[in-house]
Amino acid sequence: DVKVTQSSRYLVKRTGEKVFLECVQDMDHENMFWYRQDPGLGLRLIYFSYDVKMKEKGDIPEGYSVSREKKERFSLILESASTNQTSMYLCASSLPPVREQYFGPGTRLTVT
Amino acid sequence: EDQVTQSPEALRLQEGESSSLNCSYTVSGLRGLFWYRQDPGKGPEFLFTLYSAGEEKEKERLKATLTKKESFLHITAPKPEDSATYLCAVHPDSNYQLIWGAGTKLIIKP
């Protein structure tokens, strides 16, 4: 079975802190994604990566950056956390070009 | 503009009462349509992929169908454990990203 793991289930950070969210997949998938999910807004794509060291902006990249140094790991970075970044963050992976995505359990981030 | 609309927003059924969820889409061309189940506080779980009109996929009490304009997720004799939010996503020709619907929250009462 595909397994996607995320470093934390729950995270509480203060405004202005730098936040790292880690995602690891064990199925040798080329594609990896970071989404945020908010009530009433559905899933919104922040960034995705189709290969090591490659990244593409999604719909809402502002305030975020990403890093993919190894195929199995994709990190989301909040350079300076703000309260409007309080959300559920979901990582996913898939085979190319666009196949079914497999999701991690999510990280509920609260910025105070 | 590519768009995916799911209806209804919420659906309450009695255990054993069959029904259908709808996912209608407007895209330039369809490469694939995906159904997911999401339990509260968890990540979406992949259910089905449909690629062409007329295609059907089944898994336990769930059956997904696809036409040129919409997809249905039919739930036969549901049980309380089928309660979840069901998400639909479309991969259009014009985009490398999936277009996600807002989901249908399904509640099955015992």
JSON list of C-alpha atoms in Angstrom, two decimals:
[
{"chain": "A", "resi": 1, "resn": "ASP", "atom": "CA", "xyz": [0.00, 0.00, 0.00]},
{"chain": "A", "resi": 2, "resn": "VAL", "atom": "CA", "xyz": [1.05, 3.56, -0.69]},
{"chain": "A", "resi": 3, "resn": "LYS", "atom": "CA", "xyz": [2.04, 5.36, 2.42]},
{"chain": "A", "resi": 4, "resn": "VAL", "atom": "CA", "xyz": [2.38, 9.10, 2.78]},
{"chain": "A", "resi": 5, "resn": "THR", "atom": "CA", "xyz": [3.44, 10.39, 6.18]},
{"chain": "A", "resi": 6, "resn": "GLN", "atom": "CA", "xyz": [3.51, 13.90, 7.54]},
{"chain": "A", "resi": 7, "resn": "SER", "atom": "CA", "xyz": [5.78, 15.03, 10.34]},
{"chain": "A", "resi": 8, "resn": "SER", "atom": "CA", "xyz": [3.11, 16.34, 12.69]},
{"chain": "A", "resi": 9, "resn": "ARG", "atom": "CA", "xyz": [-0.64, 15.86, 13.13]},
{"chain": "A", "resi": 10, "resn": "TYR", "atom": "CA", "xyz": [-1.05, 19.04, 15.15]},
{"chain": "A", "resi": 11, "resn": "LEU", "atom": "CA", "xyz": [1.18, 22.10, 15.32]},
{"chain": "A", "resi": 12, "resn": "VAL", "atom": "CA", "xyz": [0.83, 25.42, 17.15]},
{"chain": "A", "resi": 13, "resn": "LYS", "atom": "CA", "xyz": [3.12, 28.28, 16.15]},
{"chain": "A", "resi": 14, "resn": "ARG", "atom": "CA", "xyz": [3.36, 31.98, 16.88]},
{"chain": "A", "resi": 15, "resn": "THR", "atom": "CA", "xyz": [3.02, 34.75, 14.32]},
{"chain": "A", "resi": 16, "resn": "GLY", "atom": "CA", "xyz": [6.33, 35.43, 12.59]},
{"chain": "A", "resi": 17, "resn": "GLU", "atom": "CA", "xyz": [7.86, 32.02, 13.26]},
{"chain": "A", "resi": 18, "resn": "LYS", "atom": "CA", "xyz": [9.38, 29.96, 10.45]},
{"chain": "A", "resi": 19, "resn": "VAL", "atom": "CA", "xyz": [7.47, 26.71, 10.09]},
{"chain": "A", "resi": 20, "resn": "PHE", "atom": "CA", "xyz": [8.57, 23.49, 8.39]},
{"chain": "A", "resi": 21, "resn": "LEU", "atom": "CA", "xyz": [6.10, 20.80, 7.37]},
{"chain": "A", "resi": 22, "resn": "GLU", "atom": "CA", "xyz": [7.64, 17.55, 6.20]},
{"chain": "A", "resi": 23, "resn": "CYS", "atom": "CA", "xyz": [6.13, 14.90, 3.96]},
{"chain": "A", "resi": 24, "resn": "VAL", "atom": "CA", "xyz": [7.56, 11.50, 3.04]},
{"chain": "A", "resi": 25, "resn": "GLN", "atom": "CA", "xyz": [6.19, 8.92, 0.60]},
{"chain": "A", "resi": 26, "resn": "ASP", "atom": "CA", "xyz": [7.38, 5.35, 0.19]},
{"chain": "A", "resi": 27, "resn": "MET", "atom": "CA", "xyz": [6.07, 4.48, -3.30]},
{"chain": "A", "resi": 28, "resn": "ASP", "atom": "CA", "xyz": [8.75, 6.07, -5.49]},
{"chain": "A", "resi": 29, "resn": "HIS", "atom": "CA", "xyz": [6.24, 8.58, -6.89]},
{"chain": "A", "resi": 30, "resn": "GLU", "atom": "CA", "xyz": [7.60, 11.37, -9.07]},
{"chain": "A", "resi": 31, "resn": "ASN", "atom": "CA", "xyz": [4.84, 13.87, -8.25]},
{"chain": "A", "resi": 32, "resn": "MET", "atom": "CA", "xyz": [4.29, 15.40, -4.83]},
{"chain": "A", "resi": 33, "resn": "PHE", "atom": "CA", "xyz": [1.81, 18.07, -3.77]},
{"chain": "A", "resi": 34, "resn": "TRP", "atom": "CA", "xyz": [1.01, 20.41, -0.93]},
{"chain": "A", "resi": 35, "resn": "TYR", "atom": "CA", "xyz": [-2.59, 21.52, -0.39]},
{"chain": "A", "resi": 36, "resn": "ARG", "atom": "CA", "xyz": [-4.41, 23.47, 2.24]},
{"chain": "A", "resi": 37, "resn": "GLN", "atom": "CA", "xyz": [-8.00, 22.73, 3.13]},
{"chain": "A", "resi": 38, "resn": "ASP", "atom": "CA", "xyz": [-10.32, 25.26, 4.73]},
{"chain": "A", "resi": 39, "resn": "PRO", "atom": "CA", "xyz": [-14.05, 24.96, 5.46]},
{"chain": "A", "resi": 40, "resn": "GLY", "atom": "CA", "xyz": [-16.09, 26.19, 2.52]},
{"chain": "A", "resi": 41, "resn": "LEU", "atom": "CA", "xyz": [-13.02, 26.60, 0.27]},
{"chain": "A", "resi": 42, "resn": "GLY", "atom": "CA", "xyz": [-12.17, 23.00, -0.45]},
{"chain": "A", "resi": 43, "resn": "LEU", "atom": "CA", "xyz": [-8.72, 21.79, -1.43]},
{"chain": "A", "resi": 44, "resn": "ARG", "atom": "CA", "xyz": [-6.38, 24.44, -2.79]},
{"chain": "A", "resi": 45, "resn": "LEU", "atom": "CA", "xyz": [-3.01, 23.63, -4.32]},
{"chain": "A", "resi": 46, "resn": "ILE", "atom": "CA", "xyz": [-0.05, 25.51, -2.86]},
{"chain": "A", "resi": 47, "resn": "TYR", "atom": "CA", "xyz": [2.88, 23.93, -4.72]},
{"chain": "A", "resi": 48, "resn": "PHE", "atom": "CA", "xyz": [3.71, 20.75, -6.49]},
{"chain": "A", "resi": 49, "resn": "SER", "atom": "CA", "xyz": [6.88, 19.02, -7.61]},
{"chain": "A", "resi": 50, "resn": "TYR", "atom": "CA", "xyz": [7.28, 16.64, -10.52]},
{"chain": "A", "resi": 51, "resn": "ASP", "atom": "CA", "xyz": [10.92, 15.73, -9.87]},
{"chain": "A", "resi": 52, "resn": "VAL", "atom": "CA", "xyz": [13.74, 16.27, -7.43]},
{"chain": "A", "resi": 53, "resn": "LYS", "atom": "CA", "xyz": [14.65, 19.95, -7.15]},
{"chain": "A", "resi": 54, "resn": "MET", "atom": "CA", "xyz": [11.73, 20.86, -9.46]},
{"chain": "A", "resi": 55, "resn": "LYS", "atom": "CA", "xyz": [8.72, 22.83, -8.27]},
{"chain": "A", "resi": 56, "resn": "GLU", "atom": "CA", "xyz": [5.70, 24.59, -9.70]},
{"chain": "A", "resi": 57, "resn": "LYS", "atom": "CA", "xyz": [3.41, 27.14, -8.09]},
{"chain": "A", "resi": 58, "resn": "GLY", "atom": "CA", "xyz": [-0.16, 26.18, -7.51]},
{"chain": "A", "resi": 59, "resn": "ASP", "atom": "CA", "xyz": [-3.12, 28.46, -6.93]},
{"chain": "A", "resi": 60, "resn": "ILE", "atom": "CA", "xyz": [-2.02, 30.01, -3.62]},
{"chain": "A", "resi": 61, "resn": "PRO", "atom": "CA", "xyz": [1.81, 30.03, -3.31]},
{"chain": "A", "resi": 62, "resn": "GLU", "atom": "CA", "xyz": [2.12, 33.41, -1.58]},
{"chain": "A", "resi": 63, "resn": "GLY", "atom": "CA", "xyz": [3.73, 33.14, 1.84]},
{"chain": "A", "resi": 64, "resn": "TYR", "atom": "CA", "xyz": [4.99, 29.61, 1.20]},
{"chain": "A", "resi": 65, "resn": "SER", "atom": "CA", "xyz": [8.05, 27.95, -0.27]},
{"chain": "A", "resi": 66, "resn": "VAL", "atom": "CA", "xyz": [8.96, 24.31, -0.85]},
{"chain": "A", "resi": 67, "resn": "SER", "atom": "CA", "xyz": [11.99, 22.08, -1.02]},
{"chain": "A", "resi": 68, "resn": "ARG", "atom": "CA", "xyz": [12.52, 18.72, -2.65]},
{"chain": "A", "resi": 69, "resn": "GLU", "atom": "CA", "xyz": [16.06, 17.47, -2.22]},
{"chain": "A", "resi": 70, "resn": "LYS", "atom": "CA", "xyz": [15.17, 13.76, -2.35]},
{"chain": "A", "resi": 71, "resn": "LYS", "atom": "CA", "xyz": [12.51, 11.98, -4.35]},
{"chain": "A", "resi": 72, "resn": "GLU", "atom": "CA", "xyz": [10.64, 10.71, -1.32]},
{"chain": "A", "resi": 73, "resn": "ARG", "atom": "CA", "xyz": [10.58, 13.94, 0.67]},
{"chain": "A", "resi": 74, "resn": "PHE", "atom": "CA", "xyz": [8.75, 17.22, 0.02]},
{"chain": "A", "resi": 75, "resn": "SER", "atom": "CA", "xyz": [8.86, 20.05, 2.53]},
{"chain": "A", "resi": 76, "resn": "LEU", "atom": "CA", "xyz": [6.57, 23.05, 2.87]},
{"chain": "A", "resi": 77, "resn": "ILE", "atom": "CA", "xyz": [8.01, 26.15, 4.50]},
{"chain": "A", "resi": 78, "resn": "LEU", "atom": "CA", "xyz": [6.10, 29.07, 5.94]},
{"chain": "A", "resi": 79, "resn": "GLU", "atom": "CA", "xyz": [8.77, 31.79, 5.99]},
{"chain": "A", "resi": 80, "resn": "SER", "atom": "CA", "xyz": [6.94, 33.98, 8.51]},
{"chain": "A", "resi": 81, "resn": "ALA", "atom": "CA", "xyz": [3.75, 32.41, 9.79]},
{"chain": "A", "resi": 82, "resn": "SER", "atom": "CA", "xyz": [0.62, 34.53, 9.92]},
{"chain": "A", "resi": 83, "resn": "THR", "atom": "CA", "xyz": [-2.77, 33.88, 11.47]},
{"chain": "A", "resi": 84, "resn": "ASN", "atom": "CA", "xyz": [-4.39, 33.51, 8.03]},
{"chain": "A", "resi": 85, "resn": "GLN", "atom": "CA", "xyz": [-2.20, 30.46, 7.47]},
{"chain": "A", "resi": 86, "resn": "THR", "atom": "CA", "xyz": [-4.06, 28.58, 10.18]},
{"chain": "A", "resi": 87, "resn": "SER", "atom": "CA", "xyz": [-5.40, 25.60, 8.26]},
{"chain": "A", "resi": 88, "resn": "MET", "atom": "CA", "xyz": [-5.25, 21.86, 7.56]},
{"chain": "A", "resi": 89, "resn": "TYR", "atom": "CA", "xyz": [-2.23, 21.08, 5.36]},
{"chain": "A", "resi": 90, "resn": "LEU", "atom": "CA", "xyz": [-2.31, 17.97, 3.22]},
{"chain": "A", "resi": 91, "resn": "CYS", "atom": "CA", "xyz": [0.54, 16.34, 1.33]},
{"chain": "A", "resi": 92, "resn": "ALA", "atom": "CA", "xyz": [-0.06, 13.96, -1.57]},
{"chain": "A", "resi": 93, "resn": "SER", "atom": "CA", "xyz": [1.92, 11.97, -4.09]},
{"chain": "A", "resi": 94, "resn": "SER", "atom": "CA", "xyz": [1.19, 10.35, -7.45]},
{"chain": "A", "resi": 95, "resn": "LEU", "atom": "CA", "xyz": [2.70, 8.80, -10.52]},
{"chain": "A", "resi": 96, "resn": "PRO", "atom": "CA", "xyz": [3.08, 11.00, -13.59]},
{"chain": "A", "resi": 97, "resn": "PRO", "atom": "CA", "xyz": [1.63, 12.63, -15.54]},
{"chain": "A", "resi": 98, "resn": "VAL", "atom": "CA", "xyz": [-1.54, 13.13, -13.48]},
{"chain": "A", "resi": 99, "resn": "ARG", "atom": "CA", "xyz": [-2.80, 10.00, -11.80]},
{"chain": "A", "resi": 100, "resn": "GLU", "atom": "CA", "xyz": [-4.71, 9.36, -8.61]},
{"chain": "A", "resi": 101, "resn": "GLN", "atom": "CA", "xyz": [-3.13, 11.13, -5.67]},
{"chain": "A", "resi": 102, "resn": "TYR", "atom": "CA", "xyz": [-2.47, 9.47, -2.34]},
{"chain": "A", "resi": 103, "resn": "PHE", "atom": "CA", "xyz": [-2.74, 11.70, 0.68]},
{"chain": "A", "resi": 104, "resn": "GLY", "atom": "CA", "xyz": [-1.08, 11.86, 4.05]},
{"chain": "A", "resi": 105, "resn": "PRO", "atom": "CA", "xyz": [-3.07, 12.23, 7.29]},
{"chain": "A", "resi": 106, "resn": "GLY", "atom": "CA", "xyz": [-2.74, 16.01, 7.32]},
{"chain": "A", "resi": 107, "resn": "THR", "atom": "CA", "xyz": [-1.23, 18.58, 9.68]},
{"chain": "A", "resi": 108, "resn": "ARG", "atom": "CA", "xyz": [-3.59, 20.87, 11.55]},
{"chain": "A", "resi": 109, "resn": "LEU", "atom": "CA", "xyz": [-1.58, 24.10, 11.93]},
{"chain": "A", "resi": 110, "resn": "THR", "atom": "CA", "xyz": [-2.69, 26.86, 14.27]},
{"chain": "A", "resi": 111, "resn": "VAL", "atom": "CA", "xyz": [-0.88, 30.19, 14.17]},
{"chain": "A", "resi": 112, "resn": "THR", "atom": "CA", "xyz": [-1.52, 32.42, 17.17]},
{"chain": "B", "resi": 1, "resn": "GLU", "atom": "CA", "xyz": [-13.23, 28.24, -17.19]},
{"chain": "B", "resi": 2, "resn": "ASP", "atom": "CA", "xyz": [-12.78, 24.72, -15.86]},
{"chain": "B", "resi": 3, "resn": "GLN", "atom": "CA", "xyz": [-15.20, 24.02, -13.05]},
{"chain": "B", "resi": 4, "resn": "VAL", "atom": "CA", "xyz": [-16.40, 21.15, -10.87]},
{"chain": "B", "resi": 5, "resn": "THR", "atom": "CA", "xyz": [-19.64, 21.30, -8.88]},
{"chain": "B", "resi": 6, "resn": "GLN", "atom": "CA", "xyz": [-20.81, 18.70, -6.40]},
{"chain": "B", "resi": 7, "resn": "SER", "atom": "CA", "xyz": [-24.36, 18.30, -5.18]},
{"chain": "B", "resi": 8, "resn": "PRO", "atom": "CA", "xyz": [-25.93, 18.15, -2.75]},
{"chain": "B", "resi": 9, "resn": "GLU", "atom": "CA", "xyz": [-23.68, 19.86, -0.20]},
{"chain": "B", "resi": 10, "resn": "ALA", "atom": "CA", "xyz": [-24.98, 17.50, 2.46]},
{"chain": "B", "resi": 11, "resn": "LEU", "atom": "CA", "xyz": [-27.13, 14.38, 2.40]},
{"chain": "B", "resi": 12, "resn": "ARG", "atom": "CA", "xyz": [-28.73, 12.61, 5.33]},
{"chain": "B", "resi": 13, "resn": "LEU", "atom": "CA", "xyz": [-29.97, 9.07, 4.78]},
{"chain": "B", "resi": 14, "resn": "GLN", "atom": "CA", "xyz": [-31.29, 6.27, 6.90]},
{"chain": "B", "resi": 15, "resn": "GLU", "atom": "CA", "xyz": [-29.24, 3.10, 7.01]},
{"chain": "B", "resi": 16, "resn": "GLY", "atom": "CA", "xyz": [-30.16, 1.01, 3.97]},
{"chain": "B", "resi": 17, "resn": "GLU", "atom": "CA", "xyz": [-31.58, 3.95, 1.99]},
{"chain": "B", "resi": 18, "resn": "SER", "atom": "CA", "xyz": [-29.80, 4.04, -1.37]},
{"chain": "B", "resi": 19, "resn": "SER", "atom": "CA", "xyz": [-28.99, 7.32, -3.11]},
{"chain": "B", "resi": 20, "resn": "SER", "atom": "CA", "xyz": [-26.58, 9.09, -5.45]},
{"chain": "B", "resi": 21, "resn": "LEU", "atom": "CA", "xyz": [-24.11, 11.93, -5.22]},
{"chain": "B", "resi": 22, "resn": "ASN", "atom": "CA", "xyz": [-23.47, 14.13, -8.24]},
{"chain": "B", "resi": 23, "resn": "CYS", "atom": "CA", "xyz": [-20.30, 15.67, -9.66]},
{"chain": "B", "resi": 24, "resn": "SER", "atom": "CA", "xyz": [-20.87, 17.87, -12.69]},
{"chain": "B", "resi": 25, "resn": "TYR", "atom": "CA", "xyz": [-17.95, 19.32, -14.59]},
{"chain": "B", "resi": 26, "resn": "THR", "atom": "CA", "xyz": [-17.22, 21.87, -17.28]},
{"chain": "B", "resi": 27, "resn": "VAL", "atom": "CA", "xyz": [-13.77, 21.36, -18.75]},
{"chain": "B", "resi": 28, "resn": "SER", "atom": "CA", "xyz": [-12.15, 21.73, -22.14]},
{"chain": "B", "resi": 29, "resn": "GLY", "atom": "CA", "xyz": [-11.40, 18.05, -22.29]},
{"chain": "B", "resi": 30, "resn": "LEU", "atom": "CA", "xyz": [-11.38, 15.29, -19.69]},
{"chain": "B", "resi": 31, "resn": "ARG", "atom": "CA", "xyz": [-8.31, 13.22, -18.96]},
{"chain": "B", "resi": 32, "resn": "GLY", "atom": "CA", "xyz": [-9.71, 11.63, -15.84]},
{"chain": "B", "resi": 33, "resn": "LEU", "atom": "CA", "xyz": [-12.20, 12.00, -12.98]},
{"chain": "B", "resi": 34, "resn": "PHE", "atom": "CA", "xyz": [-11.36, 10.92, -9.44]},
{"chain": "B", "resi": 35, "resn": "TRP", "atom": "CA", "xyz": [-13.52, 10.12, -6.42]},
{"chain": "B", "resi": 36, "resn": "TYR", "atom": "CA", "xyz": [-12.22, 10.33, -2.86]},
{"chain": "B", "resi": 37, "resn": "ARG", "atom": "CA", "xyz": [-13.62, 9.72, 0.60]},
{"chain": "B", "resi": 38, "resn": "GLN", "atom": "CA", "xyz": [-12.55, 11.95, 3.50]},
{"chain": "B", "resi": 39, "resn": "ASP", "atom": "CA", "xyz": [-13.22, 11.24, 7.17]},
{"chain": "B", "resi": 40, "resn": "PRO", "atom": "CA", "xyz": [-13.13, 14.16, 9.65]},
{"chain": "B", "resi": 41, "resn": "GLY", "atom": "CA", "xyz": [-9.61, 15.26, 10.50]},
{"chain": "B", "resi": 42, "resn": "LYS", "atom": "CA", "xyz": [-8.00, 12.90, 7.99]},
{"chain": "B", "resi": 43, "resn": "GLY", "atom": "CA", "xyz": [-6.58, 13.06, 4.48]},
{"chain": "B", "resi": 44, "resn": "PRO", "atom": "CA", "xyz": [-8.71, 12.06, 1.47]},
{"chain": "B", "resi": 45, "resn": "GLU", "atom": "CA", "xyz": [-8.69, 8.37, 0.59]},
{"chain": "B", "resi": 46, "resn": "PHE", "atom": "CA", "xyz": [-8.67, 7.45, -3.10]},
{"chain": "B", "resi": 47, "resn": "LEU", "atom": "CA", "xyz": [-11.71, 5.48, -4.31]},
{"chain": "B", "resi": 48, "resn": "PHE", "atom": "CA", "xyz": [-12.00, 5.46, -8.12]},
{"chain": "B", "resi": 49, "resn": "THR", "atom": "CA", "xyz": [-10.66, 6.83, -11.38]},
{"chain": "B", "resi": 50, "resn": "LEU", "atom": "CA", "xyz": [-12.90, 7.12, -14.46]},
{"chain": "B", "resi": 51, "resn": "TYR", "atom": "CA", "xyz": [-11.49, 8.02, -17.85]},
{"chain": "B", "resi": 52, "resn": "SER", "atom": "CA", "xyz": [-14.27, 7.91, -20.45]},
{"chain": "B", "resi": 53, "resn": "ALA", "atom": "CA", "xyz": [-18.03, 8.29, -20.74]},
{"chain": "B", "resi": 54, "resn": "GLY", "atom": "CA", "xyz": [-19.85, 5.05, -20.05]},
{"chain": "B", "resi": 55, "resn": "GLU", "atom": "CA", "xyz": [-17.20, 3.73, -17.70]},
{"chain": "B", "resi": 56, "resn": "GLU", "atom": "CA", "xyz": [-18.26, 2.31, -14.32]},
{"chain": "B", "resi": 57, "resn": "LYS", "atom": "CA", "xyz": [-16.27, 1.23, -11.27]},
{"chain": "B", "resi": 58, "resn": "GLU", "atom": "CA", "xyz": [-17.51, -0.57, -8.14]},
{"chain": "B", "resi": 59, "resn": "LYS", "atom": "CA", "xyz": [-16.22, -1.10, -4.64]},
{"chain": "B", "resi": 60, "resn": "GLU", "atom": "CA", "xyz": [-18.41, -2.70, -1.98]},
{"chain": "B", "resi": 61, "resn": "ARG", "atom": "CA", "xyz": [-21.54, -0.51, -1.68]},
{"chain": "B", "resi": 62, "resn": "LEU", "atom": "CA", "xyz": [-20.19, 2.21, -3.98]},
{"chain": "B", "resi": 63, "resn": "LYS", "atom": "CA", "xyz": [-20.49, 2.48, -7.76]},
{"chain": "B", "resi": 64, "resn": "ALA", "atom": "CA", "xyz": [-19.14, 5.38, -9.80]},
{"chain": "B", "resi": 65, "resn": "THR", "atom": "CA", "xyz": [-20.38, 6.20, -13.29]},
{"chain": "B", "resi": 66, "resn": "LEU", "atom": "CA", "xyz": [-19.33, 8.78, -15.85]},
{"chain": "B", "resi": 67, "resn": "THR", "atom": "CA", "xyz": [-21.05, 10.70, -18.66]},
{"chain": "B", "resi": 68, "resn": "LYS", "atom": "CA", "xyz": [-19.73, 13.55, -20.79]},
{"chain": "B", "resi": 69, "resn": "LYS", "atom": "CA", "xyz": [-21.00, 16.13, -18.31]},
{"chain": "B", "resi": 70, "resn": "GLU", "atom": "CA", "xyz": [-21.15, 14.48, -14.91]},
{"chain": "B", "resi": 71, "resn": "SER", "atom": "CA", "xyz": [-20.32, 11.60, -12.66]},
{"chain": "B", "resi": 72, "resn": "PHE", "atom": "CA", "xyz": [-22.47, 9.87, -10.08]},
{"chain": "B", "resi": 73, "resn": "LEU", "atom": "CA", "xyz": [-21.43, 8.04, -6.98]},
{"chain": "B", "resi": 74, "resn": "HIS", "atom": "CA", "xyz": [-24.21, 5.57, -6.20]},
{"chain": "B", "resi": 75, "resn": "ILE", "atom": "CA", "xyz": [-24.42, 4.24, -2.67]},
{"chain": "B", "resi": 76, "resn": "THR", "atom": "CA", "xyz": [-26.45, 1.06, -2.25]},
{"chain": "B", "resi": 77, "resn": "ALA", "atom": "CA", "xyz": [-27.85, 0.11, 1.16]},
{"chain": "B", "resi": 78, "resn": "PRO", "atom": "CA", "xyz": [-25.44, 2.38, 3.03]},
{"chain": "B", "resi": 79, "resn": "LYS", "atom": "CA", "xyz": [-24.24, 1.73, 6.57]},
{"chain": "B", "resi": 80, "resn": "PRO", "atom": "CA", "xyz": [-23.29, 4.29, 9.24]},
{"chain": "B", "resi": 81, "resn": "GLU", "atom": "CA", "xyz": [-19.61, 3.67, 8.49]},
{"chain": "B", "resi": 82, "resn": "ASP", "atom": "CA", "xyz": [-20.16, 5.10, 4.99]},
{"chain": "B", "resi": 83, "resn": "SER", "atom": "CA", "xyz": [-20.63, 8.51, 6.62]},
{"chain": "B", "resi": 84, "resn": "ALA", "atom": "CA", "xyz": [-17.91, 10.81, 5.29]},
{"chain": "B", "resi": 85, "resn": "THR", "atom": "CA", "xyz": [-17.32, 13.66, 2.89]},
{"chain": "B", "resi": 86, "resn": "TYR", "atom": "CA", "xyz": [-17.00, 12.50, -0.71]},
{"chain": "B", "resi": 87, "resn": "LEU", "atom": "CA", "xyz": [-14.81, 14.58, -2.99]},
{"chain": "B", "resi": 88, "resn": "CYS", "atom": "CA", "xyz": [-14.67, 14.64, -6.77]},
{"chain": "B", "resi": 89, "resn": "ALA", "atom": "CA", "xyz": [-11.71, 15.94, -8.81]},
{"chain": "B", "resi": 90, "resn": "VAL", "atom": "CA", "xyz": [-11.19, 16.34, -12.54]},
{"chain": "B", "resi": 91, "resn": "HIS", "atom": "CA", "xyz": [-8.03, 16.41, -14.60]},
{"chain": "B", "resi": 92, "resn": "PRO", "atom": "CA", "xyz": [-8.71, 18.63, -17.62]},
{"chain": "B", "resi": 93, "resn": "ASP", "atom": "CA", "xyz": [-6.74, 18.67, -20.87]},
{"chain": "B", "resi": 94, "resn": "SER", "atom": "CA", "xyz": [-5.86, 22.32, -20.34]},
{"chain": "B", "resi": 95, "resn": "ASN", "atom": "CA", "xyz": [-4.19, 21.96, -16.96]},
{"chain": "B", "resi": 96, "resn": "TYR", "atom": "CA", "xyz": [-1.64, 19.86, -15.12]},
{"chain": "B", "resi": 97, "resn": "GLN", "atom": "CA", "xyz": [-3.57, 20.35, -11.88]},
{"chain": "B", "resi": 98, "resn": "LEU", "atom": "CA", "xyz": [-6.68, 18.61, -10.61]},
{"chain": "B", "resi": 99, "resn": "ILE", "atom": "CA", "xyz": [-9.81, 20.74, -10.28]},
{"chain": "B", "resi": 100, "resn": "TRP", "atom": "CA", "xyz": [-11.52, 19.83, -7.01]},
{"chain": "B", "resi": 101, "resn": "GLY", "atom": "CA", "xyz": [-15.18, 19.98, -6.07]},
{"chain": "B", "resi": 102, "resn": "ALA", "atom": "CA", "xyz": [-16.24, 21.24, -2.64]},
{"chain": "B", "resi": 103, "resn": "GLY", "atom": "CA", "xyz": [-17.50, 17.81, -1.59]},
{"chain": "B", "resi": 104, "resn": "THR", "atom": "CA", "xyz": [-20.73, 16.21, -0.39]},
{"chain": "B", "resi": 105, "resn": "LYS", "atom": "CA", "xyz": [-21.07, 15.45, 3.30]},
{"chain": "B", "resi": 106, "resn": "LEU", "atom": "CA", "xyz": [-22.92, 12.15, 3.66]},
{"chain": "B", "resi": 107, "resn": "ILE", "atom": "CA", "xyz": [-24.51, 11.18, 6.98]},
{"chain": "B", "resi": 108, "resn": "ILE", "atom": "CA", "xyz": [-26.01, 7.72, 7.42]},
{"chain": "B", "resi": 109, "resn": "LYS", "atom": "CA", "xyz": [-28.24, 7.36, 10.47]},
{"chain": "B", "resi": 110, "resn": "PRO", "atom": "CA", "xyz": [-28.67, 3.92, 12.07]}
]
